[in-house]
Structures are given as structure tokens and as C-alpha cells.
Amino acid sequence: MNVIEVAHLCKRFGKIAALDDVSLVARQGMTVGIVGESGSGKSTLARAVLGLQRPDSGSLRILGHEIVLGGRMPRELRRSVQLVPQDPRHTLNPARTVQRSLWFHMAAQGIRRAERKARAHDALAMVALTPDYLHAYPGELSGGLAQRVAIARALVGDPAVLVCDEAVSALDKGVQAQVLNVLSELQRDRRLSLVFVSHDLAVVEHISDEITVLRRGRVVETGATQDILRAPKDPYTTELLAARTAHPPLQGDEEG
Ligand SMILES: Nc1ncnc2c1ncn2[C@@H]1O[C@H](COP(=O)(O)OP(=O)(O)OP(=O)(O)O)[C@@H](O)[C@H]1O
């Protein structure tokens, strides 16, 4: 099943075409990686999928439902597509305990009070955190732990898709590997779809079944990860392949 279908999306900011006829499909239980250098339109695409950025034209379907561009996304669909942000220490409210952040997120999603405790415990367990962390403040957490909390927050409403926007870019390599493992396991065990956005092809290739390469708002190449790595069709993809950093090991054992 296609959980996200983006077709011919366009978005301009003045003279800049941030998205120029971009199409993308994310299927259930699969990870689609979006890669491109800074300014290629990755975040604009991610924000459009999350209903946070109004495209000028094109179409967006989530779980088969057509989304009215510029309209308010129905709550159930908003709940089914959740963001894992770049640096959770900036996006988790420093004045709220983990519990309050999770509660706040669940309240915004219309989740009943009676369900919240169990959901919070379940979501923390899914990212291998004990309920002790409910009482921690973001400032007390390392980058890797804070990112696990951000993933747990994204999971509390039982979404179908996680949109990970540079979700490991702020982390050290060993911690990146751990967070990538958490995301891979969630995808495999819960049949989650991931839209994994990164400027770093080395990270994207490790987690993605398919890759879409963006450049200046346009899709230059899309295909199965192995095909793109083995035989890139576009010179820009070849450049990205040449420029990639050493990939993070998928079994890291440090915590930062
Ligand atoms: N709100 C905005 N107002 C004006 N221009 C914008 C806005 N948002 C994005 N842009 C421009 O659109 C283009 C695409 O930006 P976007 O942030 O989507 O790229 P990106 O690939 O995510 O880059 P980065 O990794 O640096 O965030 C850039 O040229 C950017 O300057």
C-alpha cells in the first residue's frame, strides 16, 4: 500500500523553485531516502508531506486520501504522519519533562487521558527507554537519548509514517548508528514507513530501500538503493557518491 503519494509538487519562494515537479511514493514498511545538497528542497518536501508547507500546485495523498493543498489536514491523517526533527534538544521544550512533552503531544492529537500513560510507556519501550526517563528534562539527556525521546514522541499516536528530517545529522557517528538501528527496527517490526531526509548519502543508503536524489528542487534520479549505488544514472548522483563520508556502522555501542 502507498502511504504517501506526492505528484508533480511545485513550490516557489520568489524566484527560487524550492520544489519543481517533484513526485514521490512511500510504501508501507519501506524507507524512502531523500538526498541532496543544502538548498535542494529536501526540507520543503518534508514539510509539505507533514502538512506544514503549502505547495503551489501538485497533489498529495496520505493513506489514499487526497489532501486539499493549503487546507487543514484532517487530524487522523496529521496523526499518521509524524516528524522526527534534526536536533531534539531544540524541539523538545526544555521546561517540560519527557512525560509532559509526550502528554502535550498526545493531547494535541486528541488522545484520551486514560490512554496516555500506557501509550507513553509503550512508545518509550519501542525506543528501548525505561519509564524512568519520563521524569527527565531534555537538558539532562545526551543527544542520542534526546533523539530517542523525540522518536518516542513521534510514535505515541501510532503513526504510519515517520518523516525524519536530518534526524541523525547532529549526532556523533556511533550514536548515529544506534539511532539508525532504532529506526530500522521500528520499520521492520511495526511495518512503519520512513521518509528519511539527509544531505549525507552515506547515512541514507544504509537505511533506505529506495532513494530519490533532489537537486535545485528537481528529482534528478530515483530508484532502488542498490541500483543507484551500483549504476547512478545522473552525474550529480555520482558526485554525491564520491563525496559521501565513511558510513556509520549499523551496530554501534557507544552512547553520546
Ligand atoms: N520560507 C522560505 N522563504 C524563502 N526561501 C525559502 C524558504 N524555505 C526554503 N527556501 C529556499 O528554498 C530552497 C530549498 O530549501 P530547503 O530548505 O527545502 O532545502 P534543503 O535541501 O532542505 O536544504 P538544507 O539542508 O540547507 O535545509 C532554498 O533555496 C531555500 O533558501
PDB file of N, CA, C and O in Angstrom, residues 17-49:
ATOM      1  N   ALA A  17      12.743  28.126  -7.149  1.00  0.00           N
ATOM      2  CA  ALA A  17      11.853  26.964  -7.198  1.00  0.00           C
ATOM      3  C   ALA A  17      12.370  25.948  -6.184  1.00  0.00           C
ATOM      4  O   ALA A  17      13.321  25.219  -6.461  1.00  0.00           O
ATOM      5  N   ALA A  18      11.777  25.947  -4.985  1.00  0.00           N
ATOM      6  CA  ALA A  18      12.224  25.009  -3.944  1.00  0.00           C
ATOM      7  C   ALA A  18      11.808  23.590  -4.317  1.00  0.00           C
ATOM      8  O   ALA A  18      12.530  22.630  -4.043  1.00  0.00           O
ATOM      9  N   LEU A  19      10.640  23.452  -4.933  1.00  0.00           N
ATOM     10  CA  LEU A  19      10.184  22.161  -5.470  1.00  0.00           C
ATOM     11  C   LEU A  19       9.676  22.400  -6.881  1.00  0.00           C
ATOM     12  O   LEU A  19       8.859  23.293  -7.101  1.00  0.00           O
ATOM     13  N   ASP A  20      10.173  21.591  -7.806  1.00  0.00           N
ATOM     14  CA  ASP A  20       9.824  21.799  -9.201  1.00  0.00           C
ATOM     15  C   ASP A  20       9.400  20.449  -9.794  1.00  0.00           C
ATOM     16  O   ASP A  20      10.244  19.657 -10.185  1.00  0.00           O
ATOM     17  N   ASP A  21       8.112  20.197  -9.758  1.00  0.00           N
ATOM     18  CA  ASP A  21       7.553  18.980 -10.351  1.00  0.00           C
ATOM     19  C   ASP A  21       8.080  17.711  -9.667  1.00  0.00           C
ATOM     20  O   ASP A  21       8.564  16.787 -10.311  1.00  0.00           O
ATOM     21  N   VAL A  22       8.002  17.699  -8.346  1.00  0.00           N
ATOM     22  CA  VAL A  22       8.537  16.572  -7.570  1.00  0.00           C
ATOM     23  C   VAL A  22       7.451  15.521  -7.307  1.00  0.00           C
ATOM     24  O   VAL A  22       6.364  15.849  -6.842  1.00  0.00           O
ATOM     25  N   SER A  23       7.775  14.291  -7.634  1.00  0.00           N
ATOM     26  CA  SER A  23       6.875  13.172  -7.331  1.00  0.00           C
ATOM     27  C   SER A  23       7.623  12.154  -6.475  1.00  0.00           C
ATOM     28  O   SER A  23       8.839  11.992  -6.606  1.00  0.00           O
ATOM     29  N   LEU A  24       6.862  11.496  -5.604  1.00  0.00           N
ATOM     30  CA  LEU A  24       7.484  10.570  -4.652  1.00  0.00           C
ATOM     31  C   LEU A  24       6.420   9.625  -4.112  1.00  0.00           C
ATOM     32  O   LEU A  24       5.289  10.041  -3.875  1.00  0.00           O
ATOM     33  N   VAL A  25       6.797   8.378  -3.929  1.00  0.00           N
ATOM     34  CA  VAL A  25       5.874   7.425  -3.318  1.00  0.00           C
ATOM     35  C   VAL A  25       6.577   6.764  -2.142  1.00  0.00           C
ATOM     36  O   VAL A  25       7.737   6.361  -2.245  1.00  0.00           O
ATOM     37  N   ALA A  26       5.879   6.689  -0.997  1.00  0.00           N
ATOM     38  CA  ALA A  26       6.397   5.924   0.145  1.00  0.00           C
ATOM     39  C   ALA A  26       5.427   4.785   0.411  1.00  0.00           C
ATOM     40  O   ALA A  26       4.224   5.008   0.565  1.00  0.00           O
ATOM     41  N   ARG A  27       5.971   3.573   0.417  1.00  0.00           N
ATOM     42  CA  ARG A  27       5.109   2.404   0.615  1.00  0.00           C
ATOM     43  C   ARG A  27       5.185   1.895   2.045  1.00  0.00           C
ATOM     44  O   ARG A  27       6.198   2.099   2.728  1.00  0.00           O
ATOM     45  N   GLN A  28       4.145   1.205   2.458  1.00  0.00           N
ATOM     46  CA  GLN A  28       4.095   0.705   3.839  1.00  0.00           C
ATOM     47  C   GLN A  28       5.287  -0.202   4.120  1.00  0.00           C
ATOM     48  O   GLN A  28       5.632  -1.071   3.314  1.00  0.00           O
ATOM     49  N   GLY A  29       5.929   0.046   5.276  1.00  0.00           N
ATOM     50  CA  GLY A  29       7.023  -0.814   5.702  1.00  0.00           C
ATOM     51  C   GLY A  29       8.314  -0.609   4.938  1.00  0.00           C
ATOM     52  O   GLY A  29       9.238  -1.408   5.058  1.00  0.00           O
ATOM     53  N   MET A  30       8.395   0.465   4.156  1.00  0.00           N
ATOM     54  CA  MET A  30       9.600   0.730   3.370  1.00  0.00           C
ATOM     55  C   MET A  30      10.184   2.083   3.751  1.00  0.00           C
ATOM     56  O   MET A  30       9.471   2.951   4.244  1.00  0.00           O
ATOM     57  N   THR A  31      11.466   2.243   3.481  1.00  0.00           N
ATOM     58  CA  THR A  31      12.109   3.535   3.728  1.00  0.00           C
ATOM     59  C   THR A  31      12.513   4.157   2.403  1.00  0.00           C
ATOM     60  O   THR A  31      13.213   3.527   1.610  1.00  0.00           O
ATOM     61  N   VAL A  32      12.034   5.376   2.198  1.00  0.00           N
ATOM     62  CA  VAL A  32      12.479   6.110   1.026  1.00  0.00           C
ATOM     63  C   VAL A  32      13.387   7.237   1.499  1.00  0.00           C
ATOM     64  O   VAL A  32      13.045   7.996   2.409  1.00  0.00           O
ATOM     65  N   GLY A  33      14.584   7.264   0.949  1.00  0.00           N
ATOM     66  CA  GLY A  33      15.564   8.279   1.321  1.00  0.00           C
ATOM     67  C   GLY A  33      15.508   9.440   0.343  1.00  0.00           C
ATOM     68  O   GLY A  33      15.368   9.238  -0.861  1.00  0.00           O
ATOM     69  N   ILE A  34      15.585  10.648   0.895  1.00  0.00           N
ATOM     70  CA  ILE A  34      15.636  11.854   0.055  1.00  0.00           C
ATOM     71  C   ILE A  34      17.000  12.483   0.299  1.00  0.00           C
ATOM     72  O   ILE A  34      17.308  12.869   1.428  1.00  0.00           O
ATOM     73  N   VAL A  35      17.798  12.565  -0.755  1.00  0.00           N
ATOM     74  CA  VAL A  35      19.150  13.084  -0.565  1.00  0.00           C
ATOM     75  C   VAL A  35      19.412  14.230  -1.539  1.00  0.00           C
ATOM     76  O   VAL A  35      18.844  14.268  -2.630  1.00  0.00           O
ATOM     77  N   GLY A  36      20.229  15.162  -1.111  1.00  0.00           N
ATOM     78  CA  GLY A  36      20.597  16.295  -1.965  1.00  0.00           C
ATOM     79  C   GLY A  36      21.352  17.287  -1.110  1.00  0.00           C
ATOM     80  O   GLY A  36      21.257  17.260   0.116  1.00  0.00           O
ATOM     81  N   GLU A  37      22.075  18.185  -1.786  1.00  0.00           N
ATOM     82  CA  GLU A  37      22.877  19.141  -1.008  1.00  0.00           C
ATOM     83  C   GLU A  37      21.969  20.209  -0.395  1.00  0.00           C
ATOM     84  O   GLU A  37      20.766  20.240  -0.670  1.00  0.00           O
ATOM     85  N   SER A  38      22.565  21.078   0.398  1.00  0.00           N
ATOM     86  CA  SER A  38      21.813  22.146   1.048  1.00  0.00           C
ATOM     87  C   SER A  38      21.097  22.999   0.000  1.00  0.00           C
ATOM     88  O   SER A  38      21.669  23.344  -1.026  1.00  0.00           O
ATOM     89  N   GLY A  39      19.823  23.272   0.244  1.00  0.00           N
ATOM     90  CA  GLY A  39      19.058  24.109  -0.668  1.00  0.00           C
ATOM     91  C   GLY A  39      18.379  23.343  -1.788  1.00  0.00           C
ATOM     92  O   GLY A  39      17.736  23.931  -2.667  1.00  0.00           O
ATOM     93  N   SER A  40      18.489  21.994  -1.776  1.00  0.00           N
ATOM     94  CA  SER A  40      17.918  21.224  -2.890  1.00  0.00           C
ATOM     95  C   SER A  40      16.408  21.041  -2.771  1.00  0.00           C
ATOM     96  O   SER A  40      15.770  20.578  -3.715  1.00  0.00           O
ATOM     97  N   GLY A  41      15.840  21.384  -1.604  1.00  0.00           N
ATOM     98  CA  GLY A  41      14.383  21.300  -1.467  1.00  0.00           C
ATOM     99  C   GLY A  41      13.921  20.194  -0.534  1.00  0.00           C
ATOM    100  O   GLY A  41      12.712  19.961  -0.389  1.00  0.00           O
ATOM    101  N   LYS A  42      14.856  19.530   0.121  1.00  0.00           N
ATOM    102  CA  LYS A  42      14.509  18.375   0.969  1.00  0.00           C
ATOM    103  C   LYS A  42      13.530  18.755   2.086  1.00  0.00           C
ATOM    104  O   LYS A  42      12.509  18.091   2.285  1.00  0.00           O
ATOM    105  N   SER A  43      13.876  19.832   2.810  1.00  0.00           N
ATOM    106  CA  SER A  43      13.014  20.210   3.942  1.00  0.00           C
ATOM    107  C   SER A  43      11.656  20.711   3.458  1.00  0.00           C
ATOM    108  O   SER A  43      10.637  20.464   4.106  1.00  0.00           O
ATOM    109  N   THR A  44      11.656  21.397   2.337  1.00  0.00           N
ATOM    110  CA  THR A  44      10.377  21.885   1.798  1.00  0.00           C
ATOM    111  C   THR A  44       9.478  20.690   1.461  1.00  0.00           C
ATOM    112  O   THR A  44       8.276  20.700   1.759  1.00  0.00           O
ATOM    113  N   LEU A  45      10.081  19.651   0.891  1.00  0.00           N
ATOM    114  CA  LEU A  45       9.314  18.444   0.570  1.00  0.00           C
ATOM    115  C   LEU A  45       8.809  17.772   1.850  1.00  0.00           C
ATOM    116  O   LEU A  45       7.633  17.400   1.955  1.00  0.00           O
ATOM    117  N   ALA A  46       9.706  17.657   2.844  1.00  0.00           N
ATOM    118  CA  ALA A  46       9.312  17.029   4.107  1.00  0.00           C
ATOM    119  C   ALA A  46       8.173  17.819   4.753  1.00  0.00           C
ATOM    120  O   ALA A  46       7.187  17.250   5.234  1.00  0.00           O
ATOM    121  N   ARG A  47       8.295  19.131   4.742  1.00  0.00           N
ATOM    122  CA  ARG A  47       7.273  19.974   5.376  1.00  0.00           C
ATOM    123  C   ARG A  47       5.943  19.882   4.624  1.00  0.00           C
ATOM    124  O   ARG A  47       4.872  19.923   5.233  1.00  0.00           O
ATOM    125  N   ALA A  48       6.019  19.743   3.307  1.00  0.00           N
ATOM    126  CA  ALA A  48       4.780  19.601   2.526  1.00  0.00           C
ATOM    127  C   ALA A  48       4.063  18.304   2.901  1.00  0.00           C
ATOM    128  O   ALA A  48       2.842  18.273   3.084  1.00  0.00           O
ATOM    129  N   VAL A  49       4.842  17.233   3.054  1.00  0.00           N
ATOM    130  CA  VAL A  49       4.263  15.925   3.399  1.00  0.00           C
ATOM    131  C   VAL A  49       3.624  15.972   4.790  1.00  0.00           C
ATOM    132  O   VAL A  49       2.605  15.326   5.061  1.00  0.00           O
TER     133      VAL A  49
END
